[in-house]
Amino acid sequence: MSDNSKYNIDWLEDKLERFEDEKSALALELHNRSSRSGTLSTVLVCCAAAALVISALLLAAPNALLGGMARRGASVDLLLTLSGIIGVACCTAAVLTSSGAKRLLAIGISAAVLLLGAAALIRLPGRVGDIAIADEAGLRSIAKFKYGSYVLTEDIELEGDMELPVFCGVLNGAGHSVSGGHGLHIGSNYGTVKDLSINACKAANRGGLLCDLNYGSISGVGAAEDAELYGVGALVHKNLGSISHCSVGARYSACEHSGGIANVNSGVIEYCDFYGAFEGCTVGGIAYSSSGRIVDCISRGSFINCSSGSGGIVGELKGGSIEKCFVDAEVQGTLSPICGSGTGGSITRCYAVKSEAYEPTGDCVLLAREELGESKLIGFDLKNTWQLAESSLRLRGMSEAPSAPIPTER
């Protein structure tokens, strides 16, 4: 009996010793795993901190950080996308692999990265510093950094088409021109395009000479007289943002629906001037269809054999308003002086020079040519005054138009 008891005790002691050894080995393994996990979480937290620094730099000076890359031909948009994915992955992994105070630190850094990253993306269209563009290669490099701020330093002649599917930055033409081919064309503009001239462009079957969809701002853009569009027409196909101080002298031929400045306007068009020509189109001198606001605009182009429903300012008014606009057009056929059709929206303080070609209308004040000193309207300055050539009369005030022209000293 005692032998059995001794045997049982020895067996139990052996089992206990083995258990202690296995426990020690397991404890060591757990310690090693914890150490490796701690090292990994530390590395990930450091990566998240690096993402925080990069986000802060992008917010403070994006072009200083990315402009050089764009000039050297790097795809900055791709770099930003990959950096964003890596940054989010590092922040997420740092939070999941850490614990205690380190996890709180990781959460704080991750939140800061998200906030600064979002602010940087919002600020990218506002940028610090400009990237100078002096030739066609530089202009084409814009496609690699659509958030950049660019300024033209020379007139640019294109050898082929120039297409930007999406633009979110600032393009300052600084009074220079882009000419040749189908010219510079933007699919969707979310940024700012300003002070740019478009010359010698022949744009066939496009929604807009400059832009298809405008969600941003276009100002001070001029389309020269030798720009032509067939099948479709307008400086911008659809405007959901703002267009101001633009002047268009393009020739629109055989266009189904055309507008001098926009085909469809759901935003704001102000201080714009159309002096080109429509032939065989259903048109609006400023916009074919509008549910937005058109204010302080001038239509002084040629309307040749335009279809019924065409208007000197808008073809079809679907809402919004037309305010303080002026029409001094050459008409062959018939034309409604301000609005061709539509029951929505409002028309206030609009004027047109009398013409036998005008259909009966009550949407504006018709002025005899004699009242304007037998001269044609030549445009407007940026001080809100309609100017008249060779005349002592002028209509005052894009912003303060009277009910009739008044004599003033020139």
mmCIF file of C-alpha atoms in Angstrom:
data_model
loop_
_atom_site.group_PDB
_atom_site.id
_atom_site.type_symbol
_atom_site.label_atom_id
_atom_site.label_comp_id
_atom_site.label_asym_id
_atom_site.label_seq_id
_atom_site.Cartn_x
_atom_site.Cartn_y
_atom_site.Cartn_z
ATOM 1 C CA MET A 1 0.000 0.000 0.000
ATOM 2 C CA SER A 2 2.807 2.339 0.940
ATOM 3 C CA ASP A 3 4.604 1.550 -2.260
ATOM 4 C CA ASN A 4 1.537 2.540 -4.187
ATOM 5 C CA SER A 5 1.208 5.710 -2.146
ATOM 6 C CA LYS A 6 4.846 6.555 -2.732
ATOM 7 C CA TYR A 7 4.431 5.888 -6.416
ATOM 8 C CA ASN A 8 1.400 8.107 -6.599
ATOM 9 C CA ILE A 9 3.147 10.932 -4.742
ATOM 10 C CA ASP A 10 6.229 10.743 -6.971
ATOM 11 C CA TRP A 11 4.020 10.785 -10.035
ATOM 12 C CA LEU A 12 2.155 13.846 -8.775
ATOM 13 C CA GLU A 13 5.409 15.653 -7.922
ATOM 14 C CA ASP A 14 6.737 14.922 -11.395
ATOM 15 C CA LYS A 15 3.559 16.242 -12.950
ATOM 16 C CA LEU A 16 3.793 19.387 -10.816
ATOM 17 C CA GLU A 17 7.398 19.961 -11.867
ATOM 18 C CA ARG A 18 6.460 19.556 -15.517
ATOM 19 C CA PHE A 19 3.541 21.924 -15.039
ATOM 20 C CA GLU A 20 5.822 24.518 -13.462
ATOM 21 C CA ASP A 21 8.262 24.180 -16.359
ATOM 22 C CA GLU A 22 5.492 24.560 -18.917
ATOM 23 C CA LYS A 23 4.060 27.514 -17.004
ATOM 24 C CA SER A 24 7.445 29.205 -16.989
ATOM 25 C CA ALA A 25 7.898 28.564 -20.689
ATOM 26 C CA LEU A 26 4.400 29.904 -21.401
ATOM 27 C CA ALA A 27 5.037 32.958 -19.234
ATOM 28 C CA LEU A 28 8.268 33.621 -21.129
ATOM 29 C CA GLU A 29 6.473 33.229 -24.462
ATOM 30 C CA LEU A 30 3.709 35.603 -23.332
ATOM 31 C CA HIS A 31 6.352 38.078 -22.178
ATOM 32 C CA ASN A 32 8.116 37.880 -25.532
ATOM 33 C CA ARG A 33 4.857 38.302 -27.430
ATOM 34 C CA SER A 34 3.907 41.254 -25.252
ATOM 35 C CA SER A 35 7.315 42.786 -25.869
ATOM 36 C CA ARG A 36 6.991 42.306 -29.633
ATOM 37 C CA SER A 37 3.448 43.687 -29.567
ATOM 38 C CA GLY A 38 4.621 46.678 -27.561
ATOM 39 C CA THR A 39 7.421 47.306 -30.046
ATOM 40 C CA LEU A 40 4.981 47.019 -32.961
ATOM 41 C CA SER A 41 2.482 49.374 -31.358
ATOM 42 C CA THR A 42 5.296 51.839 -30.625
ATOM 43 C CA VAL A 43 6.402 51.730 -34.271
ATOM 44 C CA LEU A 44 2.816 52.208 -35.455
ATOM 45 C CA VAL A 45 2.295 55.129 -33.076
ATOM 46 C CA CYS A 46 5.499 56.686 -34.455
ATOM 47 C CA CYS A 47 4.172 56.177 -38.003
ATOM 48 C CA ALA A 48 0.909 57.824 -36.989
ATOM 49 C CA ALA A 49 2.915 60.726 -35.535
ATOM 50 C CA ALA A 50 4.793 61.012 -38.861
ATOM 51 C CA ALA A 51 1.418 61.131 -40.665
ATOM 52 C CA LEU A 52 0.438 63.934 -38.285
ATOM 53 C CA VAL A 53 3.568 65.926 -39.189
ATOM 54 C CA ILE A 54 2.988 65.394 -42.932
ATOM 55 C CA SER A 55 -0.659 66.478 -42.601
ATOM 56 C CA ALA A 56 0.454 69.631 -40.776
ATOM 57 C CA LEU A 57 2.988 70.428 -43.525
ATOM 58 C CA LEU A 58 0.363 69.865 -46.228
ATOM 59 C CA LEU A 59 -1.944 72.218 -44.393
ATOM 60 C CA ALA A 60 0.726 74.900 -43.962
ATOM 61 C CA ALA A 61 2.459 74.858 -47.355
ATOM 62 C CA PRO A 62 1.160 72.257 -49.827
ATOM 63 C CA ASN A 63 2.871 73.659 -52.895
ATOM 64 C CA ALA A 64 6.226 73.945 -51.174
ATOM 65 C CA LEU A 65 5.926 70.237 -50.388
ATOM 66 C CA LEU A 66 4.315 69.000 -53.609
ATOM 67 C CA GLY A 67 4.969 71.636 -56.264
ATOM 68 C CA GLY A 68 8.498 70.435 -56.987
ATOM 69 C CA MET A 69 7.230 66.888 -57.446
ATOM 70 C CA ALA A 70 4.622 68.069 -59.939
ATOM 71 C CA ARG A 71 7.230 70.052 -61.884
ATOM 72 C CA ARG A 72 9.416 66.940 -62.099
ATOM 73 C CA GLY A 73 6.579 64.914 -63.570
ATOM 74 C CA ALA A 74 5.536 62.948 -60.484
ATOM 75 C CA SER A 75 1.872 62.044 -60.130
ATOM 76 C CA VAL A 76 1.162 63.997 -56.974
ATOM 77 C CA ASP A 77 -2.503 62.974 -56.911
ATOM 78 C CA LEU A 78 -1.466 59.304 -56.816
ATOM 79 C CA LEU A 79 1.087 60.078 -54.105
ATOM 80 C CA LEU A 80 -1.535 61.851 -52.007
ATOM 81 C CA THR A 81 -3.950 58.940 -52.407
ATOM 82 C CA LEU A 82 -1.375 56.332 -51.369
ATOM 83 C CA SER A 83 -0.139 58.487 -48.485
ATOM 84 C CA GLY A 84 -3.694 58.908 -47.244
ATOM 85 C CA ILE A 85 -4.354 55.148 -47.335
ATOM 86 C CA ILE A 86 -1.076 54.375 -45.534
ATOM 87 C CA GLY A 87 -1.691 57.092 -42.928
ATOM 88 C CA VAL A 88 -5.202 55.847 -42.124
ATOM 89 C CA ALA A 89 -3.956 52.236 -41.955
ATOM 90 C CA CYS A 90 -1.134 53.149 -39.540
ATOM 91 C CA CYS A 91 -3.452 55.140 -37.292
ATOM 92 C CA THR A 92 -6.026 52.337 -37.194
ATOM 93 C CA ALA A 93 -3.389 49.653 -36.478
ATOM 94 C CA ALA A 94 -1.776 51.809 -33.768
ATOM 95 C CA VAL A 95 -5.099 52.090 -31.934
ATOM 96 C CA LEU A 96 -5.886 48.365 -32.256
ATOM 97 C CA THR A 97 -2.456 47.066 -31.175
ATOM 98 C CA SER A 98 -1.820 49.398 -28.238
ATOM 99 C CA SER A 99 -3.261 49.486 -24.747
ATOM 100 C CA GLY A 100 -3.437 51.705 -21.716
ATOM 101 C CA ALA A 101 -1.837 55.143 -21.970
ATOM 102 C CA LYS A 102 -0.286 54.264 -25.330
ATOM 103 C CA ARG A 103 -3.735 53.567 -26.780
ATOM 104 C CA LEU A 104 -4.985 56.945 -25.562
ATOM 105 C CA LEU A 105 -1.971 58.556 -27.224
ATOM 106 C CA ALA A 106 -2.672 56.652 -30.461
ATOM 107 C CA ILE A 107 -6.323 57.723 -30.409
ATOM 108 C CA GLY A 108 -5.324 61.358 -29.893
ATOM 109 C CA ILE A 109 -2.770 61.294 -32.723
ATOM 110 C CA SER A 110 -5.229 59.536 -35.051
ATOM 111 C CA ALA A 111 -7.918 62.135 -34.364
ATOM 112 C CA ALA A 112 -5.425 64.949 -35.030
ATOM 113 C CA VAL A 113 -4.313 63.277 -38.301
ATOM 114 C CA LEU A 114 -7.919 63.012 -39.492
ATOM 115 C CA LEU A 115 -8.672 66.645 -38.623
ATOM 116 C CA LEU A 116 -5.480 68.067 -40.138
ATOM 117 C CA GLY A 117 -5.748 65.802 -43.189
ATOM 118 C CA ALA A 118 -9.301 66.939 -43.855
ATOM 119 C CA ALA A 119 -8.293 70.584 -43.349
ATOM 120 C CA ALA A 120 -5.339 70.111 -45.729
ATOM 121 C CA LEU A 121 -7.602 68.679 -48.441
ATOM 122 C CA ILE A 122 -10.009 71.573 -47.999
ATOM 123 C CA ARG A 123 -7.144 74.067 -48.078
ATOM 124 C CA LEU A 124 -5.377 72.575 -51.090
ATOM 125 C CA PRO A 125 -7.541 74.620 -53.491
ATOM 126 C CA GLY A 126 -6.445 77.721 -51.512
ATOM 127 C CA ARG A 127 -2.658 76.874 -51.524
ATOM 128 C CA VAL A 128 0.436 78.774 -50.549
ATOM 129 C CA GLY A 129 2.663 79.864 -53.433
ATOM 130 C CA ASP A 130 2.187 79.400 -57.178
ATOM 131 C CA ILE A 131 3.672 76.948 -59.661
ATOM 132 C CA ALA A 132 4.821 78.880 -62.743
ATOM 133 C CA ILE A 133 3.680 77.534 -66.137
ATOM 134 C CA ALA A 134 5.591 78.736 -69.204
ATOM 135 C CA ASP A 135 5.045 76.044 -71.847
ATOM 136 C CA GLU A 136 2.795 73.214 -73.011
ATOM 137 C CA ALA A 137 4.615 70.581 -70.935
ATOM 138 C CA GLY A 138 4.062 72.639 -67.807
ATOM 139 C CA LEU A 139 0.391 73.083 -68.629
ATOM 140 C CA ARG A 140 -0.044 69.345 -69.111
ATOM 141 C CA SER A 141 1.630 68.640 -65.757
ATOM 142 C CA ILE A 142 -1.457 70.144 -64.068
ATOM 143 C CA ALA A 143 -3.180 66.788 -64.593
ATOM 144 C CA LYS A 144 -0.717 65.231 -62.109
ATOM 145 C CA PHE A 145 -1.598 67.667 -59.313
ATOM 146 C CA LYS A 146 -5.182 68.856 -59.683
ATOM 147 C CA TYR A 147 -5.061 70.645 -56.295
ATOM 148 C CA GLY A 148 -2.156 72.931 -57.194
ATOM 149 C CA SER A 149 -2.039 76.683 -57.649
ATOM 150 C CA TYR A 150 -0.721 77.616 -61.088
ATOM 151 C CA VAL A 151 0.086 80.876 -62.848
ATOM 152 C CA LEU A 152 0.875 81.302 -66.549
ATOM 153 C CA THR A 153 3.973 83.349 -67.306
ATOM 154 C CA GLU A 154 3.782 83.073 -71.123
ATOM 155 C CA ASP A 155 1.226 82.650 -73.900
ATOM 156 C CA ILE A 156 1.002 78.925 -74.739
ATOM 157 C CA GLU A 157 0.416 77.363 -78.149
ATOM 158 C CA LEU A 158 -0.881 73.787 -77.950
ATOM 159 C CA GLU A 159 0.084 71.165 -80.504
ATOM 160 C CA GLY A 160 -2.827 68.904 -79.521
ATOM 161 C CA ASP A 161 -5.836 68.685 -77.227
ATOM 162 C CA MET A 162 -5.414 69.574 -73.551
ATOM 163 C CA GLU A 163 -7.884 67.729 -71.319
ATOM 164 C CA LEU A 164 -8.146 67.981 -67.512
ATOM 165 C CA PRO A 165 -10.810 65.498 -66.349
ATOM 166 C CA VAL A 166 -11.030 67.142 -62.903
ATOM 167 C CA PHE A 167 -9.500 70.365 -61.543
ATOM 168 C CA CYS A 168 -9.666 71.446 -57.906
ATOM 169 C CA GLY A 169 -6.936 74.070 -57.664
ATOM 170 C CA VAL A 170 -6.318 77.601 -58.934
ATOM 171 C CA LEU A 171 -5.353 78.374 -62.528
ATOM 172 C CA ASN A 172 -4.402 82.014 -62.965
ATOM 173 C CA GLY A 173 -3.867 82.910 -66.613
ATOM 174 C CA ALA A 174 -2.419 86.290 -65.548
ATOM 175 C CA GLY A 175 -3.736 87.769 -68.809
ATOM 176 C CA HIS A 176 -2.033 85.169 -71.028
ATOM 177 C CA SER A 177 -3.647 83.012 -73.690
ATOM 178 C CA VAL A 178 -3.909 79.317 -74.538
ATOM 179 C CA SER A 179 -4.436 78.629 -78.215
ATOM 180 C CA GLY A 180 -4.309 75.832 -80.778
ATOM 181 C CA GLY A 181 -6.004 72.458 -81.133
ATOM 182 C CA HIS A 182 -9.199 72.102 -79.134
ATOM 183 C CA GLY A 183 -7.621 74.284 -76.470
ATOM 184 C CA LEU A 184 -7.630 73.802 -72.727
ATOM 185 C CA HIS A 185 -10.692 71.844 -71.647
ATOM 186 C CA ILE A 186 -11.766 70.905 -68.101
ATOM 187 C CA GLY A 187 -14.256 68.129 -67.466
ATOM 188 C CA SER A 188 -15.354 69.131 -63.946
ATOM 189 C CA ASN A 189 -14.063 72.298 -62.290
ATOM 190 C CA TYR A 190 -14.211 72.478 -58.499
ATOM 191 C CA GLY A 191 -11.513 75.132 -58.224
ATOM 192 C CA THR A 192 -10.827 78.580 -59.677
ATOM 193 C CA VAL A 193 -9.969 79.563 -63.242
ATOM 194 C CA LYS A 194 -9.299 83.249 -63.840
ATOM 195 C CA ASP A 195 -7.770 85.880 -66.141
ATOM 196 C CA LEU A 196 -7.272 83.555 -69.101
ATOM 197 C CA SER A 197 -7.770 83.996 -72.837
ATOM 198 C CA ILE A 198 -8.746 81.137 -75.158
ATOM 199 C CA ASN A 199 -7.736 81.731 -78.782
ATOM 200 C CA ALA A 200 -7.968 79.856 -82.078
ATOM 201 C CA CYS A 201 -9.747 76.854 -80.596
ATOM 202 C CA LYS A 202 -12.046 74.674 -82.658
ATOM 203 C CA ALA A 203 -14.073 72.583 -80.234
ATOM 204 C CA ALA A 204 -16.283 70.028 -81.951
ATOM 205 C CA ASN A 205 -19.011 68.126 -80.078
ATOM 206 C CA ARG A 206 -18.113 69.419 -76.649
ATOM 207 C CA GLY A 207 -20.367 70.495 -73.857
ATOM 208 C CA GLY A 208 -18.356 73.648 -73.240
ATOM 209 C CA LEU A 209 -15.448 75.479 -74.815
ATOM 210 C CA LEU A 210 -13.632 75.766 -71.458
ATOM 211 C CA CYS A 211 -15.490 73.476 -69.080
ATOM 212 C CA ASP A 212 -18.259 70.878 -69.051
ATOM 213 C CA LEU A 213 -19.354 71.127 -65.390
ATOM 214 C CA ASN A 214 -18.468 74.128 -63.260
ATOM 215 C CA TYR A 215 -18.918 73.757 -59.508
ATOM 216 C CA GLY A 216 -16.266 76.334 -58.660
ATOM 217 C CA SER A 217 -15.405 79.823 -59.885
ATOM 218 C CA ILE A 218 -14.588 81.064 -63.383
ATOM 219 C CA SER A 219 -13.763 84.757 -63.798
ATOM 220 C CA GLY A 220 -12.049 87.019 -66.285
ATOM 221 C CA VAL A 221 -11.998 84.370 -69.044
ATOM 222 C CA GLY A 222 -12.281 85.477 -72.663
ATOM 223 C CA ALA A 223 -12.905 83.333 -75.736
ATOM 224 C CA ALA A 224 -11.559 85.003 -78.854
ATOM 225 C CA GLU A 225 -13.482 85.495 -82.087
ATOM 226 C CA ASP A 226 -11.864 82.594 -83.918
ATOM 227 C CA ALA A 227 -13.109 80.007 -81.425
ATOM 228 C CA GLU A 228 -15.769 77.792 -83.008
ATOM 229 C CA LEU A 229 -18.206 75.202 -81.703
ATOM 230 C CA TYR A 230 -20.401 72.824 -83.690
ATOM 231 C CA GLY A 231 -23.260 70.685 -82.440
ATOM 232 C CA VAL A 232 -23.077 72.104 -78.940
ATOM 233 C CA GLY A 233 -22.169 75.493 -77.613
ATOM 234 C CA ALA A 234 -21.213 77.678 -74.623
ATOM 235 C CA LEU A 235 -18.144 78.651 -72.671
ATOM 236 C CA VAL A 236 -19.385 76.261 -69.948
ATOM 237 C CA HIS A 237 -21.869 73.462 -70.537
ATOM 238 C CA LYS A 238 -23.463 73.434 -67.061
ATOM 239 C CA ASN A 239 -22.829 76.040 -64.400
ATOM 240 C CA LEU A 240 -23.552 75.166 -60.784
ATOM 241 C CA GLY A 241 -20.996 77.594 -59.361
ATOM 242 C CA SER A 242 -20.168 81.166 -60.364
ATOM 243 C CA ILE A 243 -19.082 82.751 -63.645
ATOM 244 C CA SER A 244 -18.158 86.432 -63.656
ATOM 245 C CA HIS A 245 -16.494 89.047 -65.866
ATOM 246 C CA CYS A 246 -16.235 86.667 -68.833
ATOM 247 C CA SER A 247 -16.404 87.773 -72.459
ATOM 248 C CA VAL A 248 -17.132 85.411 -75.361
ATOM 249 C CA GLY A 249 -16.852 86.061 -79.066
ATOM 250 C CA ALA A 250 -17.072 82.479 -80.302
ATOM 251 C CA ARG A 251 -19.133 81.396 -83.283
ATOM 252 C CA TYR A 252 -21.714 78.711 -82.540
ATOM 253 C CA SER A 253 -23.055 76.889 -85.612
ATOM 254 C CA ALA A 254 -25.808 74.272 -85.992
ATOM 255 C CA CYS A 255 -26.080 73.851 -82.227
ATOM 256 C CA GLU A 256 -29.234 72.250 -80.883
ATOM 257 C CA HIS A 257 -29.246 74.238 -77.636
ATOM 258 C CA SER A 258 -26.642 76.925 -77.057
ATOM 259 C CA GLY A 259 -25.791 79.717 -74.671
ATOM 260 C CA GLY A 260 -23.094 82.314 -75.044
ATOM 261 C CA ILE A 261 -21.757 81.749 -71.533
ATOM 262 C CA ALA A 262 -23.515 78.568 -70.331
ATOM 263 C CA ASN A 263 -25.847 76.005 -71.847
ATOM 264 C CA VAL A 264 -27.487 75.346 -68.469
ATOM 265 C CA ASN A 265 -27.208 77.731 -65.542
ATOM 266 C CA SER A 266 -28.128 76.679 -62.021
ATOM 267 C CA GLY A 267 -25.616 78.983 -60.341
ATOM 268 C CA VAL A 268 -24.698 82.647 -60.818
ATOM 269 C CA ILE A 269 -23.580 84.429 -63.989
ATOM 270 C CA GLU A 270 -22.687 88.093 -63.555
ATOM 271 C CA TYR A 271 -20.879 90.867 -65.426
ATOM 272 C CA CYS A 272 -20.540 88.737 -68.569
ATOM 273 C CA ASP A 273 -20.593 89.820 -72.205
ATOM 274 C CA PHE A 274 -21.467 87.833 -75.338
ATOM 275 C CA TYR A 275 -20.441 89.429 -78.645
ATOM 276 C CA GLY A 276 -20.120 86.354 -80.858
ATOM 277 C CA ALA A 277 -22.562 84.787 -83.290
ATOM 278 C CA PHE A 278 -25.215 82.061 -83.323
ATOM 279 C CA GLU A 279 -26.331 80.543 -86.597
ATOM 280 C CA GLY A 280 -29.118 77.985 -86.930
ATOM 281 C CA CYS A 281 -29.394 77.333 -83.183
ATOM 282 C CA THR A 282 -31.940 77.449 -80.377
ATOM 283 C CA VAL A 283 -30.186 79.853 -78.069
ATOM 284 C CA GLY A 284 -29.935 82.219 -75.162
ATOM 285 C CA GLY A 285 -27.376 84.973 -75.509
ATOM 286 C CA ILE A 286 -26.049 84.289 -72.009
ATOM 287 C CA ALA A 287 -27.596 80.885 -71.154
ATOM 288 C CA TYR A 288 -29.920 78.597 -73.050
ATOM 289 C CA SER A 289 -31.664 77.334 -69.901
ATOM 290 C CA SER A 290 -31.493 78.988 -66.482
ATOM 291 C CA SER A 291 -32.866 78.278 -63.036
ATOM 292 C CA GLY A 292 -30.147 80.317 -61.341
ATOM 293 C CA ARG A 293 -29.282 84.011 -61.306
ATOM 294 C CA ILE A 294 -28.124 86.094 -64.260
ATOM 295 C CA VAL A 295 -27.285 89.674 -63.395
ATOM 296 C CA ASP A 296 -25.540 92.636 -65.056
ATOM 297 C CA CYS A 297 -24.875 90.847 -68.348
ATOM 298 C CA ILE A 298 -24.769 92.138 -71.923
ATOM 299 C CA SER A 299 -25.702 90.347 -75.137
ATOM 300 C CA ARG A 300 -24.537 92.181 -78.266
ATOM 301 C CA GLY A 301 -23.866 89.385 -80.711
ATOM 302 C CA SER A 302 -25.449 88.200 -83.949
ATOM 303 C CA PHE A 303 -28.486 85.900 -83.968
ATOM 304 C CA ILE A 304 -28.870 84.405 -87.448
ATOM 305 C CA ASN A 305 -31.843 82.170 -88.305
ATOM 306 C CA CYS A 306 -32.245 81.080 -84.693
ATOM 307 C CA SER A 307 -35.112 78.757 -83.836
ATOM 308 C CA SER A 308 -38.305 79.742 -82.064
ATOM 309 C CA GLY A 309 -37.809 79.942 -78.313
ATOM 310 C CA SER A 310 -34.504 81.766 -78.554
ATOM 311 C CA GLY A 311 -33.864 84.780 -76.326
ATOM 312 C CA GLY A 312 -31.333 87.574 -76.222
ATOM 313 C CA ILE A 313 -30.354 86.619 -72.648
ATOM 314 C CA VAL A 314 -32.032 83.247 -71.900
ATOM 315 C CA GLY A 315 -33.748 80.744 -74.147
ATOM 316 C CA GLU A 316 -35.773 78.995 -71.431
ATOM 317 C CA LEU A 317 -36.216 80.478 -67.962
ATOM 318 C CA LYS A 318 -37.026 77.718 -65.457
ATOM 319 C CA GLY A 319 -36.591 79.696 -62.254
ATOM 320 C CA GLY A 320 -34.198 82.088 -60.601
ATOM 321 C CA SER A 321 -33.895 85.574 -62.009
ATOM 322 C CA ILE A 322 -32.616 87.809 -64.788
ATOM 323 C CA GLU A 323 -31.648 91.231 -63.469
ATOM 324 C CA LYS A 324 -30.226 94.400 -65.019
ATOM 325 C CA CYS A 325 -29.280 92.862 -68.362
ATOM 326 C CA PHE A 326 -28.955 94.623 -71.722
ATOM 327 C CA VAL A 327 -29.401 93.374 -75.312
ATOM 328 C CA ASP A 328 -28.058 95.200 -78.359
ATOM 329 C CA ALA A 329 -28.035 92.400 -80.902
ATOM 330 C CA GLU A 330 -27.994 92.002 -84.663
ATOM 331 C CA VAL A 331 -30.928 89.773 -85.557
ATOM 332 C CA GLN A 332 -31.742 87.971 -88.798
ATOM 333 C CA GLY A 333 -35.017 86.154 -88.263
ATOM 334 C CA THR A 334 -36.977 86.443 -85.021
ATOM 335 C CA LEU A 335 -35.862 86.673 -81.419
ATOM 336 C CA SER A 336 -37.339 87.427 -78.016
ATOM 337 C CA PRO A 337 -35.255 90.276 -76.623
ATOM 338 C CA ILE A 338 -34.689 88.814 -73.143
ATOM 339 C CA CYS A 339 -36.325 85.411 -72.633
ATOM 340 C CA GLY A 340 -37.550 82.987 -75.296
ATOM 341 C CA SER A 341 -39.843 80.825 -73.165
ATOM 342 C CA GLY A 342 -40.578 79.640 -69.649
ATOM 343 C CA THR A 343 -42.914 80.642 -66.891
ATOM 344 C CA GLY A 344 -40.611 80.337 -63.888
ATOM 345 C CA GLY A 345 -38.333 82.974 -62.427
ATOM 346 C CA SER A 346 -38.373 86.762 -62.593
ATOM 347 C CA ILE A 347 -37.097 89.425 -64.986
ATOM 348 C CA THR A 348 -36.348 92.884 -63.598
ATOM 349 C CA ARG A 349 -34.741 96.079 -64.905
ATOM 350 C CA CYS A 350 -33.738 94.685 -68.302
ATOM 351 C CA TYR A 351 -33.297 96.707 -71.507
ATOM 352 C CA ALA A 352 -32.996 96.032 -75.233
ATOM 353 C CA VAL A 353 -32.510 98.165 -78.320
ATOM 354 C CA LYS A 354 -35.663 98.171 -80.444
ATOM 355 C CA SER A 355 -35.697 95.887 -83.454
ATOM 356 C CA GLU A 356 -38.397 94.868 -85.926
ATOM 357 C CA ALA A 357 -37.142 91.295 -85.574
ATOM 358 C CA TYR A 358 -38.163 91.125 -81.929
ATOM 359 C CA GLU A 359 -41.246 89.150 -81.068
ATOM 360 C CA PRO A 360 -43.824 90.994 -78.921
ATOM 361 C CA THR A 361 -42.651 90.973 -75.353
ATOM 362 C CA GLY A 362 -43.249 92.601 -72.038
ATOM 363 C CA ASP A 363 -40.146 91.332 -70.301
ATOM 364 C CA CYS A 364 -37.990 94.442 -70.795
ATOM 365 C CA VAL A 365 -37.858 98.128 -71.689
ATOM 366 C CA LEU A 366 -37.207 98.652 -75.407
ATOM 367 C CA LEU A 367 -35.028 101.665 -76.234
ATOM 368 C CA ALA A 368 -34.869 103.367 -79.631
ATOM 369 C CA ARG A 369 -31.464 103.510 -81.283
ATOM 370 C CA GLU A 370 -31.724 107.310 -81.268
ATOM 371 C CA GLU A 371 -31.768 107.260 -77.504
ATOM 372 C CA LEU A 372 -28.369 105.634 -77.596
ATOM 373 C CA GLY A 373 -26.817 108.128 -79.994
ATOM 374 C CA GLU A 374 -26.937 105.780 -83.018
ATOM 375 C CA SER A 375 -24.150 103.679 -81.563
ATOM 376 C CA LYS A 376 -23.815 100.052 -80.623
ATOM 377 C CA LEU A 377 -22.966 98.967 -77.149
ATOM 378 C CA ILE A 378 -19.245 98.189 -76.976
ATOM 379 C CA GLY A 379 -19.047 96.517 -73.585
ATOM 380 C CA PHE A 380 -18.759 97.435 -69.959
ATOM 381 C CA ASP A 381 -16.049 98.370 -67.551
ATOM 382 C CA LEU A 382 -15.541 96.818 -64.147
ATOM 383 C CA LYS A 383 -16.942 99.875 -62.356
ATOM 384 C CA ASN A 384 -20.504 98.813 -63.086
ATOM 385 C CA THR A 385 -21.179 101.118 -66.037
ATOM 386 C CA TRP A 386 -22.577 100.229 -69.451
ATOM 387 C CA GLN A 387 -20.457 102.162 -71.947
ATOM 388 C CA LEU A 388 -21.739 103.475 -75.264
ATOM 389 C CA ALA A 389 -19.493 104.330 -78.214
ATOM 390 C CA GLU A 390 -19.508 107.808 -79.740
ATOM 391 C CA SER A 391 -22.346 108.984 -77.569
ATOM 392 C CA SER A 392 -22.957 111.346 -74.707
ATOM 393 C CA LEU A 393 -25.466 108.878 -73.299
ATOM 394 C CA ARG A 394 -24.860 105.791 -71.279
ATOM 395 C CA LEU A 395 -26.847 103.476 -69.078
ATOM 396 C CA ARG A 396 -25.608 103.898 -65.581
ATOM 397 C CA GLY A 397 -25.040 101.112 -63.302
ATOM 398 C CA MET A 398 -24.871 97.437 -63.519
ATOM 399 C CA SER A 399 -25.854 97.897 -59.879
ATOM 400 C CA GLU A 400 -27.945 101.043 -60.132
ATOM 401 C CA ALA A 401 -29.608 101.041 -63.546
ATOM 402 C CA PRO A 402 -32.252 103.770 -63.971
ATOM 403 C CA SER A 403 -35.535 103.249 -65.809
ATOM 404 C CA ALA A 404 -34.143 105.094 -68.841
ATOM 405 C CA PRO A 405 -30.732 106.329 -70.043
ATOM 406 C CA ILE A 406 -29.663 109.717 -68.809
ATOM 407 C CA PRO A 407 -27.169 112.188 -70.307
ATOM 408 C CA THR A 408 -23.829 112.318 -68.541
ATOM 409 C CA GLU A 409 -20.494 113.899 -69.177
ATOM 410 C CA ARG A 410 -17.913 111.654 -70.832
#
